Short mmCIF file of C-alpha atoms and ligand atoms in Angstrom, two decimals:
data_model
loop_
_atom_site.label_atom_id
_atom_site.label_comp_id
_atom_site.label_asym_id
_atom_site.label_seq_id
_atom_site.Cartn_x
_atom_site.Cartn_y
_atom_site.Cartn_z
CA MET Q 10 123.40 177.87 61.72
CA THR Q 11 119.60 177.81 61.77
CA LYS Q 12 118.21 176.54 58.46
CA ALA Q 13 114.56 177.25 59.14
CA THR Q 14 113.15 180.71 58.65
CA ASN Q 15 109.94 182.28 60.01
CA ILE Q 16 110.26 180.61 63.40
CA THR Q 17 109.57 182.34 66.70
CA TRP Q 18 110.74 181.39 70.20
CA HIS Q 19 107.85 180.75 72.62
CA ALA Q 20 108.60 181.05 76.32
CA THR Q 21 106.77 178.37 78.33
CA THR Q 22 104.07 179.52 80.73
CA ILE Q 23 105.60 177.59 83.63
CA THR Q 24 109.20 178.70 84.03
CA LYS Q 25 112.38 176.92 85.09
CA SER Q 26 112.36 178.94 88.34
CA GLU Q 27 108.84 177.75 89.14
CA ARG Q 28 109.79 174.13 88.51
CA ARG Q 29 112.79 174.53 90.81
CA ILE Q 30 110.59 175.98 93.53
CA GLN Q 31 108.15 173.09 93.21
CA ASN Q 32 111.01 170.57 93.29
CA ALA Q 33 112.67 172.34 96.20
CA HIS Q 34 116.07 171.90 94.56
CA GLY Q 35 118.08 173.40 91.72
CA SER Q 36 118.75 171.95 88.30
CA CYS Q 37 122.03 171.54 86.47
CA VAL Q 38 124.01 169.25 84.21
CA LEU Q 39 126.89 167.21 85.56
CA TRP Q 40 128.91 166.76 82.37
CA PHE Q 41 131.18 163.73 82.87
CA THR Q 42 134.03 163.59 80.38
CA GLY Q 43 136.90 161.11 80.14
CA LEU Q 44 138.41 158.22 78.25
CA SER Q 45 136.47 155.07 77.49
CA GLY Q 46 136.60 152.95 80.64
CA SER Q 47 137.54 155.86 82.90
CA GLY Q 48 134.29 155.42 84.88
CA LYS Q 49 131.89 158.02 83.44
CA SER Q 50 128.84 155.73 83.24
CA THR Q 51 129.54 154.04 86.56
CA ILE Q 52 129.84 157.31 88.49
CA ALA Q 53 127.08 159.16 86.59
CA ASN Q 54 124.68 156.33 87.39
CA ALA Q 55 125.83 156.00 91.00
CA VAL Q 56 125.36 159.76 91.49
CA SER Q 57 121.88 159.50 89.99
CA VAL Q 58 120.96 156.65 92.33
CA GLU Q 59 121.97 158.72 95.36
CA LEU Q 60 120.04 161.73 94.04
CA TYR Q 61 116.98 159.58 93.36
CA LYS Q 62 117.12 158.07 96.86
CA ASN Q 63 117.14 161.62 98.24
CA GLY Q 64 114.07 162.67 96.27
CA ILE Q 65 115.95 164.73 93.68
CA ASN Q 66 114.58 164.75 90.12
CA GLU Q 67 117.41 163.29 88.06
CA TYR Q 68 118.09 161.73 84.68
CA VAL Q 69 121.10 160.02 83.06
CA LEU Q 70 122.05 160.61 79.43
CA ASP Q 71 124.54 157.90 78.49
CA GLY Q 72 126.73 157.82 75.36
CA ASP Q 73 126.11 154.28 74.18
CA ASN Q 74 122.33 154.64 74.70
CA ILE Q 75 121.96 157.93 72.84
CA ARG Q 76 123.93 156.50 69.94
CA HIS Q 77 121.28 153.73 69.66
CA GLY Q 78 118.53 156.30 69.07
CA LEU Q 79 118.74 160.06 68.72
CA ASN Q 80 122.28 159.96 67.34
CA LYS Q 81 122.28 156.67 65.45
CA ASP Q 82 123.19 158.55 62.27
CA LEU Q 83 126.54 159.57 63.79
CA GLY Q 84 129.88 157.74 63.85
CA PHE Q 85 133.21 158.60 65.44
CA SER Q 86 134.81 161.04 63.01
CA ASP Q 87 135.79 164.36 64.63
CA GLU Q 88 132.82 166.04 62.90
CA ASP Q 89 130.36 163.41 64.08
CA ARG Q 90 131.64 163.57 67.65
CA THR Q 91 131.19 167.35 67.57
CA GLU Q 92 127.61 166.98 66.32
CA ASN Q 93 126.98 164.24 68.91
CA ILE Q 94 128.03 166.56 71.72
CA ARG Q 95 126.13 169.54 70.29
CA ARG Q 96 122.87 167.56 70.23
CA ILE Q 97 123.40 166.13 73.71
CA GLY Q 98 124.11 169.61 74.98
CA GLU Q 99 120.76 170.79 73.62
CA VAL Q 100 118.98 167.79 75.14
CA ALA Q 101 120.68 168.39 78.48
CA LYS Q 102 119.55 172.01 78.35
CA LEU Q 103 115.93 170.87 78.00
CA PHE Q 104 116.34 168.60 81.01
CA VAL Q 105 117.84 171.42 83.07
CA ASP Q 106 114.96 173.65 81.98
CA SER Q 107 112.57 170.90 83.14
CA GLY Q 108 114.08 171.19 86.63
CA LYS Q 109 116.23 168.07 86.74
CA VAL Q 110 119.76 167.31 87.78
CA VAL Q 111 121.00 165.57 84.65
CA THR Q 112 124.16 163.52 84.43
CA THR Q 113 125.76 162.92 81.04
CA ALA Q 114 128.39 160.31 80.24
CA PHE Q 115 130.08 161.04 76.92
CA ILE Q 116 133.75 160.93 76.10
CA SER Q 117 133.32 164.45 74.64
CA PRO Q 118 137.00 164.54 73.70
CA PHE Q 119 137.26 168.13 72.44
CA GLN Q 120 137.52 171.13 74.76
CA SER Q 121 135.93 173.42 72.14
CA ASP Q 122 132.83 171.18 71.97
CA ARG Q 123 132.50 171.17 75.76
CA ASN Q 124 132.92 174.95 75.79
CA GLN Q 125 130.16 175.29 73.21
CA VAL Q 126 127.84 173.26 75.43
CA ARG Q 127 128.79 175.36 78.46
CA GLU Q 128 127.75 178.44 76.47
CA LEU Q 129 124.18 177.08 76.23
CA PHE Q 130 123.74 177.32 79.99
CA ASP Q 131 123.40 180.00 82.64
CA GLU Q 132 126.32 180.41 85.03
CA HIS Q 133 126.71 177.50 87.50
CA GLU Q 134 124.31 175.24 85.55
CA PHE Q 135 127.06 173.46 83.60
CA ILE Q 136 129.37 171.42 85.81
CA GLU Q 137 132.24 169.80 83.97
CA VAL Q 138 133.39 166.64 85.75
CA PHE Q 139 136.72 165.30 84.55
CA VAL Q 140 136.85 161.56 85.10
CA ASP Q 141 140.61 161.40 85.21
CA CYS Q 142 142.09 157.96 84.68
CA PRO Q 143 145.37 157.10 82.95
CA LEU Q 144 145.03 155.44 79.55
CA GLU Q 145 147.04 152.47 80.84
CA GLU Q 146 144.48 151.85 83.62
CA CYS Q 147 141.52 152.23 81.21
CA GLU Q 148 143.20 149.79 78.89
CA ASN Q 149 143.75 147.31 81.72
CA ARG Q 150 140.06 147.52 82.64
CA ASP Q 151 138.95 147.20 79.00
CA THR Q 152 135.43 146.21 80.08
CA LYS Q 153 134.17 146.09 76.49
CA GLN Q 154 137.38 144.73 74.93
CA LEU Q 155 137.43 147.80 72.66
CA TYR Q 156 141.02 148.80 73.46
CA ALA Q 157 142.15 145.31 72.47
CA LYS Q 158 140.30 145.68 69.19
CA ALA Q 159 141.74 149.16 68.64
CA ARG Q 160 145.29 147.88 69.31
CA ARG Q 161 144.70 145.10 66.77
CA GLY Q 162 143.61 147.75 64.27
CA GLU Q 163 140.04 146.44 64.16
CA ILE Q 164 138.64 149.82 65.30
CA LYS Q 165 140.04 152.95 63.66
CA GLY Q 166 140.02 156.32 65.40
CA PHE Q 167 139.62 155.03 68.94
CA THR Q 168 139.92 157.73 71.60
CA GLY Q 169 143.29 157.63 73.34
CA ILE Q 170 144.79 155.27 70.76
CA ASP Q 171 144.54 156.98 67.37
CA SER Q 172 142.03 159.72 68.13
CA PRO Q 173 142.75 162.56 70.58
CA TYR Q 174 141.35 163.21 74.05
CA GLU Q 175 141.75 166.78 75.29
CA ALA Q 176 141.66 166.83 79.10
CA PRO Q 177 139.53 169.65 80.57
CA GLU Q 178 141.45 172.87 81.13
CA ASN Q 179 139.36 174.11 84.04
CA PRO Q 180 136.83 171.52 85.22
CA GLU Q 181 134.61 172.23 88.22
CA ILE Q 182 135.32 168.72 89.57
CA THR Q 183 138.06 166.16 88.93
CA VAL Q 184 137.60 162.58 90.09
CA ARG Q 185 140.70 160.40 89.91
CA THR Q 186 139.22 156.96 89.53
CA LYS Q 187 142.55 155.13 89.73
CA ASP Q 188 143.01 156.44 93.27
CA ILE Q 189 139.50 156.62 94.75
CA SER Q 190 136.51 154.30 94.93
CA VAL Q 191 133.18 154.81 93.16
CA GLU Q 192 131.63 155.73 96.53
CA GLU Q 193 134.30 158.36 97.17
CA ALA Q 194 133.78 159.82 93.69
CA VAL Q 195 130.03 159.99 94.29
CA ASP Q 196 130.60 161.74 97.64
CA GLN Q 197 132.89 164.26 95.95
CA VAL Q 198 130.23 165.14 93.36
CA LEU Q 199 127.38 165.31 95.90
CA GLN Q 200 129.50 167.49 98.19
CA TYR Q 201 129.97 169.94 95.30
CA LEU Q 202 126.21 170.06 94.64
CA ARG Q 203 125.56 170.73 98.34
CA GLU Q 204 128.23 173.45 98.52
CA LYS Q 205 126.67 175.20 95.55
CA GLN Q 206 123.23 174.77 97.15
CA ILE Q 207 121.87 172.98 94.09
CA ILE Q 208 120.62 170.15 96.31
N1 PPS F 25 136.24 154.94 67.88
C1 PPS F 25 135.70 155.02 69.11
N2 PPS F 25 136.22 155.88 70.01
C2 PPS F 25 135.67 155.95 71.24
N3 PPS F 25 134.64 155.20 71.67
C3 PPS F 25 134.09 154.32 70.81
C4 PPS F 25 134.60 154.19 69.49
N4 PPS F 25 133.86 153.25 68.85
C5 PPS F 25 132.95 152.82 69.71
N5 PPS F 25 133.07 153.46 70.89
C6 PPS F 25 132.13 153.26 72.00
O1 PPS F 25 131.30 154.43 72.00
C7 PPS F 25 131.34 155.07 73.25
C8 PPS F 25 131.70 156.55 73.11
O2 PPS F 25 130.62 157.27 72.62
P1 PPS F 25 130.47 158.81 72.96
O3 PPS F 25 129.20 159.24 72.33
O4 PPS F 25 130.65 159.01 74.41
O5 PPS F 25 131.74 159.41 72.18
S1 PPS F 25 132.07 160.92 71.81
O6 PPS F 25 131.75 161.75 72.98
O7 PPS F 25 131.24 161.31 70.68
O8 PPS F 25 133.50 160.94 71.47
C9 PPS F 25 132.40 154.40 74.08
O9 PPS F 25 131.75 154.20 75.32
P2 PPS F 25 132.45 154.42 76.74
O10 PPS F 25 133.38 153.26 76.85
O11 PPS F 25 131.30 154.34 77.69
O12 PPS F 25 133.12 155.75 76.79
C10 PPS F 25 132.72 153.11 73.36
O13 PPS F 25 132.04 152.04 73.97
N1 ADP F 26 136.91 154.37 91.12
C1 ADP F 26 136.21 153.93 90.06
N2 ADP F 26 135.28 154.71 89.50
C2 ADP F 26 134.56 154.27 88.42
N3 ADP F 26 134.74 153.06 87.85
C3 ADP F 26 135.68 152.24 88.35
C4 ADP F 26 136.46 152.64 89.49
N4 ADP F 26 137.31 151.64 89.78
C5 ADP F 26 137.05 150.66 88.88
N5 ADP F 26 136.08 151.00 88.02
C6 ADP F 26 135.56 150.15 86.96
O1 ADP F 26 135.93 150.74 85.71
C7 ADP F 26 134.93 150.47 84.72
C8 ADP F 26 134.46 151.81 84.16
O2 ADP F 26 133.53 151.56 83.13
P1 ADP F 26 132.49 152.62 82.68
O3 ADP F 26 131.83 153.25 83.85
O4 ADP F 26 131.61 151.97 81.66
O5 ADP F 26 133.43 153.72 82.02
P2 ADP F 26 133.10 154.76 80.84
O6 ADP F 26 131.64 155.09 80.93
O7 ADP F 26 133.98 155.93 81.15
O8 ADP F 26 133.47 154.06 79.58
C9 ADP F 26 133.80 149.73 85.42
O9 ADP F 26 133.94 148.36 85.19
C10 ADP F 26 134.04 150.06 86.89
O10 ADP F 26 133.58 149.05 87.76
#
């Protein structure tokens, strides 16, 4: 729903295609989704480092960071998570328009929200990366001690405990972080980008 009236879309003079030609590579969003502790941030950042080292224009949008600024008015109710993902999707679209390969690291637990984001993009621009890791393993890692808090009832509505996570139905990439190393996961993602001739 657009609240404002009397607004007109202005196409920019320099286009996305021109930015891609100048960069000599494509632009897309690698949308990492998975449970807390599955490895989204670790892999998204490691992918970005490799891209950066290879002269690719990249940027990381990370859940915790965005919630400190742009989305600090949002909590973890289903509605707030949906709005969180909607806004990030719009931000990611701007980055893709600017010619970058953007990695995002949000739990994004609902398939319908991820589908809505996909709809914002042209074909092949939205790459859903399922960071697949069993809850038990995420809970063992518990890097931020949030699962322990959730189990003690100190956090309500924690994803995987008392709030749902809907695994992607048809992701472009699945990385199984219980079985492979960070380096192997990064290689898997970069291989996909090369195959699709984005980089
Ligand atoms: N209730 C609840 N459920 C899940 N996660 C919680 C919660 N409260 C705080 N956190 C911390 O917030 C991070 C998830 O934020 P996201 O913006 O990625 O979540 S969502 O996509 O809107 O569901 C998540 O970060 P990651 O561990 O990096 O996934 C947690 O550190
Ligand atoms: N194969 C792997 N891929 C990614 N992270 C892994 C892997 N094996 C172990 N880990 C560890 O799991 C934790 C994942 O944390 P993080 O990347 O913050 O997850 P998320 O962003 O999904 O919450 C890190 O401490 C990381 O070192």
